[in-house]
CSV table of C-alpha atoms in Angstrom, one decimal:
chain,number,residue,atom,x,y,z
A,1,MET,CA,0.0,0.0,0.0
A,2,PHE,CA,2.8,2.4,0.8
A,3,ARG,CA,4.3,1.7,-2.6
A,4,SER,CA,0.9,2.4,-4.2
A,5,LEU,CA,0.6,5.7,-2.4
A,6,LEU,CA,4.2,6.6,-3.2
A,7,PHE,CA,3.7,5.8,-6.9
A,8,GLY,CA,0.5,7.8,-7.0
A,9,THR,CA,2.3,10.7,-5.4
A,10,LEU,CA,5.1,10.6,-7.9
A,11,VAL,CA,2.6,10.4,-10.8
A,12,LEU,CA,0.8,13.5,-9.4
A,13,LEU,CA,4.1,15.4,-9.0
A,14,ALA,CA,5.2,14.5,-12.5
A,15,ALA,CA,1.9,15.8,-13.9
A,16,PHE,CA,2.2,19.0,-11.9
A,17,ALA,CA,5.8,19.5,-13.1
A,18,VAL,CA,4.7,19.0,-16.7
A,19,ALA,CA,1.8,21.5,-16.2
A,20,CYS,CA,4.2,24.1,-14.6
A,21,ALA,CA,6.7,23.6,-17.4
A,22,SER,CA,4.0,24.1,-20.0
A,23,GLU,CA,2.8,27.3,-18.3
A,24,GLY,CA,6.4,28.5,-17.8
A,25,ASP,CA,6.9,28.0,-21.5
A,26,ASP,CA,4.0,30.4,-22.2
A,27,VAL,CA,5.3,33.0,-19.8
A,28,ASP,CA,8.9,32.8,-20.9
A,29,THR,CA,8.1,33.2,-24.6
A,30,PRO,CA,9.5,36.5,-25.7
A,31,ALA,CA,6.9,39.0,-26.9
A,32,VAL,CA,7.3,40.4,-30.4
A,33,SER,CA,7.6,44.3,-30.0
A,34,GLU,CA,7.0,46.9,-32.6
A,35,PRO,CA,10.2,48.8,-33.7
A,36,VAL,CA,10.6,52.2,-32.0
A,37,GLN,CA,10.4,54.9,-34.5
A,38,ALA,CA,12.4,58.1,-34.1
A,39,PRO,CA,10.5,61.4,-33.9
A,40,GLN,CA,9.9,62.8,-37.3
A,41,ALA,CA,11.0,66.3,-38.1
A,42,ALA,CA,8.1,68.6,-39.0
A,43,ALA,CA,8.1,70.4,-42.3
A,44,PRO,CA,9.6,73.9,-42.2
A,45,ARG,CA,7.0,76.7,-41.9
A,46,GLU,CA,6.8,80.4,-42.8
A,47,LEU,CA,5.7,82.5,-39.9
A,48,THR,CA,5.0,86.2,-39.5
A,49,LEU,CA,5.5,88.4,-36.4
A,50,LEU,CA,4.6,92.1,-36.1
A,51,VAL,CA,6.9,95.0,-35.6
A,52,GLY,CA,4.9,97.7,-33.7
A,53,ALA,CA,1.3,98.7,-34.3
A,54,GLY,CA,-0.7,101.8,-34.7
A,55,GLU,CA,-1.6,104.6,-37.1
A,56,ASP,CA,-1.4,108.4,-37.2
A,57,THR,CA,-0.3,109.5,-33.7
A,58,VAL,CA,-1.1,106.2,-32.0
A,59,SER,CA,2.1,104.0,-31.6
A,60,VAL,CA,2.5,100.6,-29.9
A,61,ASN,CA,6.2,100.3,-29.8
A,62,ALA,CA,6.5,96.6,-29.2
A,63,PHE,CA,7.2,93.4,-31.0
A,64,LEU,CA,4.0,91.4,-31.2
A,65,PRO,CA,4.0,88.9,-29.6
A,66,SER,CA,6.9,89.6,-27.3
A,67,LYS,CA,7.7,85.9,-26.9
A,68,VAL,CA,7.2,83.1,-29.3
A,69,THR,CA,8.5,79.5,-29.9
A,70,VAL,CA,9.4,78.2,-33.4
A,71,ARG,CA,11.2,75.1,-34.8
A,72,VAL,CA,14.6,74.7,-36.4
A,73,GLY,CA,14.0,75.2,-40.1
A,74,ASP,CA,11.2,77.7,-39.7
A,75,THR,CA,11.5,81.0,-41.6
A,76,VAL,CA,10.3,83.9,-39.5
A,77,THR,CA,9.3,87.3,-41.1
A,78,TRP,CA,9.0,90.4,-39.1
A,79,LYS,CA,6.4,92.7,-40.7
A,80,LEU,CA,6.2,96.4,-40.0
A,81,ASN,CA,2.7,97.0,-38.6
A,82,HIS,CA,2.7,100.8,-38.2
A,83,THR,CA,1.5,103.2,-40.9
A,84,GLY,CA,4.1,105.9,-40.2
A,85,GLU,CA,6.6,105.1,-37.4
A,86,LEU,CA,10.1,103.8,-38.1
A,87,HIS,CA,11.4,100.7,-36.4
A,88,ARG,CA,14.4,98.3,-36.6
A,89,THR,CA,14.6,94.6,-35.9
A,90,HIS,CA,18.1,93.6,-34.9
A,91,PHE,CA,19.7,90.5,-33.4
A,92,LEU,CA,22.9,91.6,-31.6
A,93,SER,CA,23.9,88.0,-30.4
A,94,GLY,CA,25.1,89.4,-27.1
A,95,GLY,CA,27.1,92.2,-28.7
A,96,GLN,CA,27.2,95.8,-27.7
A,97,ARG,CA,24.3,98.0,-28.7
A,98,PRO,CA,25.5,100.5,-31.3
A,99,PRO,CA,24.7,104.2,-30.7
A,100,PRO,CA,21.7,105.6,-32.6
A,101,ALA,CA,23.9,108.3,-34.3
A,102,MET,CA,27.6,109.0,-34.6
A,103,PRO,CA,29.8,111.9,-35.8
A,104,ILE,CA,30.9,112.0,-39.4
A,105,ALA,CA,34.6,112.0,-39.8
A,106,GLY,CA,35.7,115.5,-40.9
A,107,GLY,CA,32.2,116.9,-40.5
A,108,GLY,CA,31.0,119.7,-38.3
A,109,PRO,CA,29.6,119.4,-34.8
A,110,THR,CA,26.0,118.9,-36.1
A,111,ASP,CA,26.9,116.5,-38.9
A,112,LEU,CA,25.8,113.0,-37.7
A,113,GLN,CA,25.3,109.7,-39.4
A,114,ILE,CA,23.3,106.6,-38.6
A,115,PRO,CA,25.7,103.7,-38.1
A,116,PRO,CA,25.6,101.5,-41.2
A,117,VAL,CA,24.8,98.4,-39.1
A,118,ILE,CA,21.6,100.2,-38.0
A,119,ALA,CA,20.7,102.0,-41.2
A,120,PHE,CA,21.1,99.2,-43.7
A,121,PRO,CA,19.8,95.6,-43.6
A,122,SER,CA,22.4,92.8,-43.2
A,123,ARG,CA,20.9,91.0,-46.2
A,124,PRO,CA,22.0,92.6,-49.5
A,125,PRO,CA,19.2,93.3,-52.0
A,126,GLY,CA,18.2,90.2,-53.9
A,127,ALA,CA,20.2,87.9,-51.7
A,128,PRO,CA,18.7,84.7,-50.2
A,129,VAL,CA,17.0,84.8,-46.9
A,130,GLU,CA,19.6,84.8,-44.1
A,131,SER,CA,20.1,82.0,-41.6
A,132,TYR,CA,20.5,82.6,-37.9
A,133,SER,CA,22.3,80.3,-35.4
A,134,GLY,CA,22.8,82.8,-32.6
A,135,ASP,CA,26.0,84.4,-33.9
A,136,GLY,CA,26.8,87.7,-35.4
A,137,ILE,CA,24.7,90.8,-36.0
A,138,VAL,CA,21.8,90.5,-38.4
A,139,GLY,CA,19.2,93.2,-38.8
A,140,SER,CA,16.5,94.8,-40.9
A,141,GLY,CA,18.0,98.3,-41.2
A,142,VAL,CA,15.5,101.1,-40.9
A,143,MET,CA,12.0,99.6,-41.5
A,144,SER,CA,9.6,102.0,-43.1
A,145,ASN,CA,6.4,101.8,-45.1
A,146,VAL,CA,7.7,104.6,-47.3
A,147,PRO,CA,10.3,103.8,-50.0
A,148,ALA,CA,13.6,105.3,-49.2
A,149,GLY,CA,15.3,104.8,-52.6
A,150,PRO,CA,14.6,105.9,-56.1
A,151,PRO,CA,11.1,105.8,-57.5
A,152,GLY,CA,9.8,102.3,-57.9
A,153,THR,CA,12.0,101.0,-55.0
A,154,PRO,CA,9.9,98.8,-52.6
A,155,PRO,CA,9.7,99.9,-49.0
A,156,ASN,CA,11.9,98.1,-46.5
A,157,ASP,CA,9.0,96.9,-44.3
A,158,THR,CA,9.9,93.2,-43.8
A,159,PHE,CA,12.9,91.3,-42.4
A,160,SER,CA,13.2,87.5,-42.6
A,161,LEU,CA,15.5,84.8,-41.0
A,162,THR,CA,15.6,81.1,-41.2
A,163,MET,CA,16.3,79.7,-37.7
A,164,THR,CA,18.9,76.9,-37.7
A,165,LYS,CA,19.9,76.3,-34.1
A,166,PRO,CA,17.9,75.6,-30.9
A,167,GLY,CA,18.2,78.4,-28.3
A,168,THR,CA,16.5,81.5,-26.9
A,169,TYR,CA,17.5,84.7,-28.7
A,170,GLU,CA,16.8,88.3,-27.9
A,171,TYR,CA,16.2,91.0,-30.5
A,172,ALA,CA,15.5,94.7,-30.2
A,173,CYS,CA,14.5,97.9,-32.0
A,174,LEU,CA,17.6,100.1,-31.9
A,175,LEU,CA,15.4,103.2,-32.3
A,176,HIS,CA,13.1,102.5,-29.3
A,177,PRO,CA,15.2,101.2,-26.3
A,178,PRO,CA,12.2,99.6,-24.4
A,179,MET,CA,11.3,97.6,-27.5
A,180,ARG,CA,12.7,94.1,-26.9
A,181,ALA,CA,11.5,90.5,-27.5
A,182,THR,CA,12.7,86.9,-27.5
A,183,ILE,CA,12.3,84.0,-29.8
A,184,THR,CA,12.9,80.4,-28.7
A,185,VAL,CA,13.9,77.9,-31.3
A,186,VAL,CA,13.3,74.2,-30.5
A,187,ASP,CA,14.2,71.1,-32.4
A,188,ALA,CA,12.3,70.3,-35.6
A,189,THR,CA,10.8,67.2,-34.0
A,190,VAL,CA,9.0,69.1,-31.3
A,191,ALA,CA,5.3,68.9,-32.0
A,192,ASP,CA,3.8,71.4,-29.5
A,193,VAL,CA,4.6,74.8,-30.9
A,194,PRO,CA,2.3,77.7,-31.7
A,195,SER,CA,0.7,77.9,-35.1
A,196,GLN,CA,0.3,81.1,-37.1
A,197,ALA,CA,-3.2,81.4,-35.8
A,198,ASP,CA,-1.9,81.1,-32.2
A,199,ILE,CA,0.8,83.7,-32.9
A,200,ASP,CA,-1.8,86.1,-34.3
A,201,ALA,CA,-4.0,85.6,-31.2
A,202,MET,CA,-1.1,86.2,-28.9
A,203,ALA,CA,-0.1,89.4,-30.8
A,204,LEU,CA,-3.7,90.8,-30.5
A,205,ALA,CA,-3.9,89.9,-26.8
A,206,GLU,CA,-0.7,92.0,-26.2
A,207,GLU,CA,-1.7,94.9,-28.5
A,208,THR,CA,-5.2,95.4,-27.1
A,209,PRO,CA,-4.3,96.6,-23.6
A,210,LEU,CA,-1.5,98.8,-24.9
A,211,ARG,CA,-3.9,100.6,-27.2
A,212,ALA,CA,-6.2,101.0,-24.2
A,213,GLU,CA,-3.4,102.6,-22.2
A,214,ILE,CA,-2.7,105.0,-25.1
A,215,ALA,CA,-6.4,106.1,-25.1
A,216,ARG,CA,-6.2,106.7,-21.3
A,217,VAL,CA,-3.0,108.8,-21.6
A,218,VAL,CA,-4.6,110.9,-24.5
A,219,GLU,CA,-7.7,111.5,-22.5
A,220,ALA,CA,-5.7,112.5,-19.4
A,221,GLY,CA,-3.6,114.8,-21.5
A,222,GLN,CA,-6.5,117.0,-22.5
A,223,ASN,CA,-6.5,118.5,-19.1
A,224,VAL,CA,-3.6,121.0,-19.5
A,225,ARG,CA,-1.8,121.9,-16.3
A,226,THR,CA,-1.2,125.6,-15.6
A,227,GLU,CA,0.8,127.6,-13.2
A,228,LEU,CA,0.7,131.3,-12.2
A,229,GLY,CA,3.2,133.4,-14.0
A,230,LEU,CA,4.6,136.9,-13.5
A,231,ASN,CA,2.3,139.9,-13.7
A,232,GLY,CA,-0.8,137.9,-13.9
A,233,THR,CA,0.2,135.7,-16.8
A,234,THR,CA,-0.2,132.0,-17.1
A,235,ILE,CA,2.4,129.2,-17.6
A,236,TRP,CA,0.9,126.4,-19.7
A,237,LEU,CA,2.5,122.9,-19.4
A,238,VAL,CA,2.0,120.9,-22.5
A,239,GLN,CA,3.2,117.3,-23.2
A,240,ALA,CA,5.1,116.8,-26.4
A,241,GLY,CA,4.1,113.2,-26.9
A,242,ALA,CA,3.1,111.0,-24.0
A,243,GLY,CA,3.8,107.5,-22.8
A,244,GLY,CA,1.8,105.1,-20.7
A,245,ILE,CA,2.9,102.3,-18.5
A,246,PRO,CA,4.7,100.4,-20.0
A,247,ALA,CA,6.7,102.8,-22.1
A,248,THR,CA,5.8,100.8,-25.2
A,249,ALA,CA,2.4,102.6,-25.4
A,250,GLN,CA,3.0,106.1,-26.9
A,251,SER,CA,1.0,109.0,-28.2
A,252,PHE,CA,2.9,110.9,-30.8
A,253,ASP,CA,0.9,114.1,-30.4
A,254,PHE,CA,0.9,117.3,-28.4
A,255,LEU,CA,-1.4,117.0,-25.4
A,256,ALA,CA,-3.4,119.0,-25.5
A,257,LYS,CA,-3.3,119.4,-29.3
A,258,ASP,CA,-4.9,122.9,-29.3
A,259,ILE,CA,-4.8,125.6,-26.6
A,260,THR,CA,-5.7,129.3,-26.6
A,261,ILE,CA,-3.5,131.6,-24.5
A,262,GLN,CA,-3.2,135.3,-23.8
A,263,GLU,CA,-0.4,137.5,-25.0
A,264,GLY,CA,2.5,137.3,-22.5
A,265,ASP,CA,1.7,133.8,-21.4
A,266,THR,CA,4.4,131.1,-21.5
A,267,VAL,CA,4.1,127.6,-22.9
A,268,VAL,CA,6.4,124.9,-21.6
A,269,TRP,CA,6.6,121.6,-23.6
A,270,ASP,CA,7.7,118.5,-21.8
A,271,SER,CA,8.8,115.3,-23.5
A,272,GLU,CA,9.5,111.8,-22.2
A,273,MET,CA,10.7,110.5,-25.6
A,274,PHE,CA,12.8,111.7,-28.5
A,275,HIS,CA,10.6,114.6,-29.8
A,276,ASN,CA,11.1,118.2,-30.8
A,277,VAL,CA,9.0,121.3,-31.0
A,278,THR,CA,9.4,123.3,-34.2
A,279,PHE,CA,7.6,126.3,-35.5
A,280,HIS,CA,7.8,126.6,-39.3
A,281,PRO,CA,4.8,128.5,-40.5
A,282,GLY,CA,4.4,128.6,-44.3
A,283,ARG,CA,7.5,126.4,-44.8
A,284,GLN,CA,7.8,122.8,-45.8
A,285,ARG,CA,8.5,120.3,-43.1
A,286,PRO,CA,12.2,119.6,-43.0
A,287,ASP,CA,13.6,116.1,-43.9
A,288,PHE,CA,14.5,113.8,-41.1
A,289,ILE,CA,17.5,112.4,-42.9
A,290,ILE,CA,19.5,114.2,-45.6
A,291,PRO,CA,21.4,111.7,-47.8
A,292,GLU,CA,24.9,112.7,-48.9
A,293,PRO,CA,27.2,110.6,-51.2
């Protein structure tokens, strides 16, 4: 009987071992995995950012939007978005900011020139779009909606770069010191980057409150401040242009625009920005820049 029980036990153990081996074979069978595909690079895009905004005496001196992310390979075009104001779009790559004007060698004390690096674009006329990898100075020159050359010359109102290296780069308008922005360049395989529609919405969201600030400043400027002068006269304090907070919201106008004073009164114009007050009745408005060979 003991032998029968022993034999039966051995038979059961053998069967259990076969079953475990069979199950183990199923567990240990290596699974067939799909090959891991490398991220695919997105097709290069052409994107547009805005340089300033405004019309007439309303000036939003800002790059819109002030921060944006693009991919390597994207071509970005900065488009002048103001009907009359001059701007510049320059990447200095960490270099020193050039002065807005400099003396002319051999000239008189009032003979000044705009440094060529500011006045002229770094891309020669007709040359391919420049590439930017974070090095060197590249820039638009003076951007204007009005042609600066001979008749038929197109206005210099756009500036384009093809971005070739990941990084975050600052650029600035060398005419308006507070006007700065950054562009972040990511690898071409990154999927989550703003579309042109997203960029347009971001630009509008930043422009709208700045325009509201300009409207507030203009309304406040209609209340001209006065002080008591000598012999019963009045001193009138008029703003020559006015800026809001931040300084990128500007009104290029006299606030108030029209005042009536008495003979003997004094008018004092105050300016926060680069403005001047010139009386030239009956004469043509002088040129801002006089070209000389």
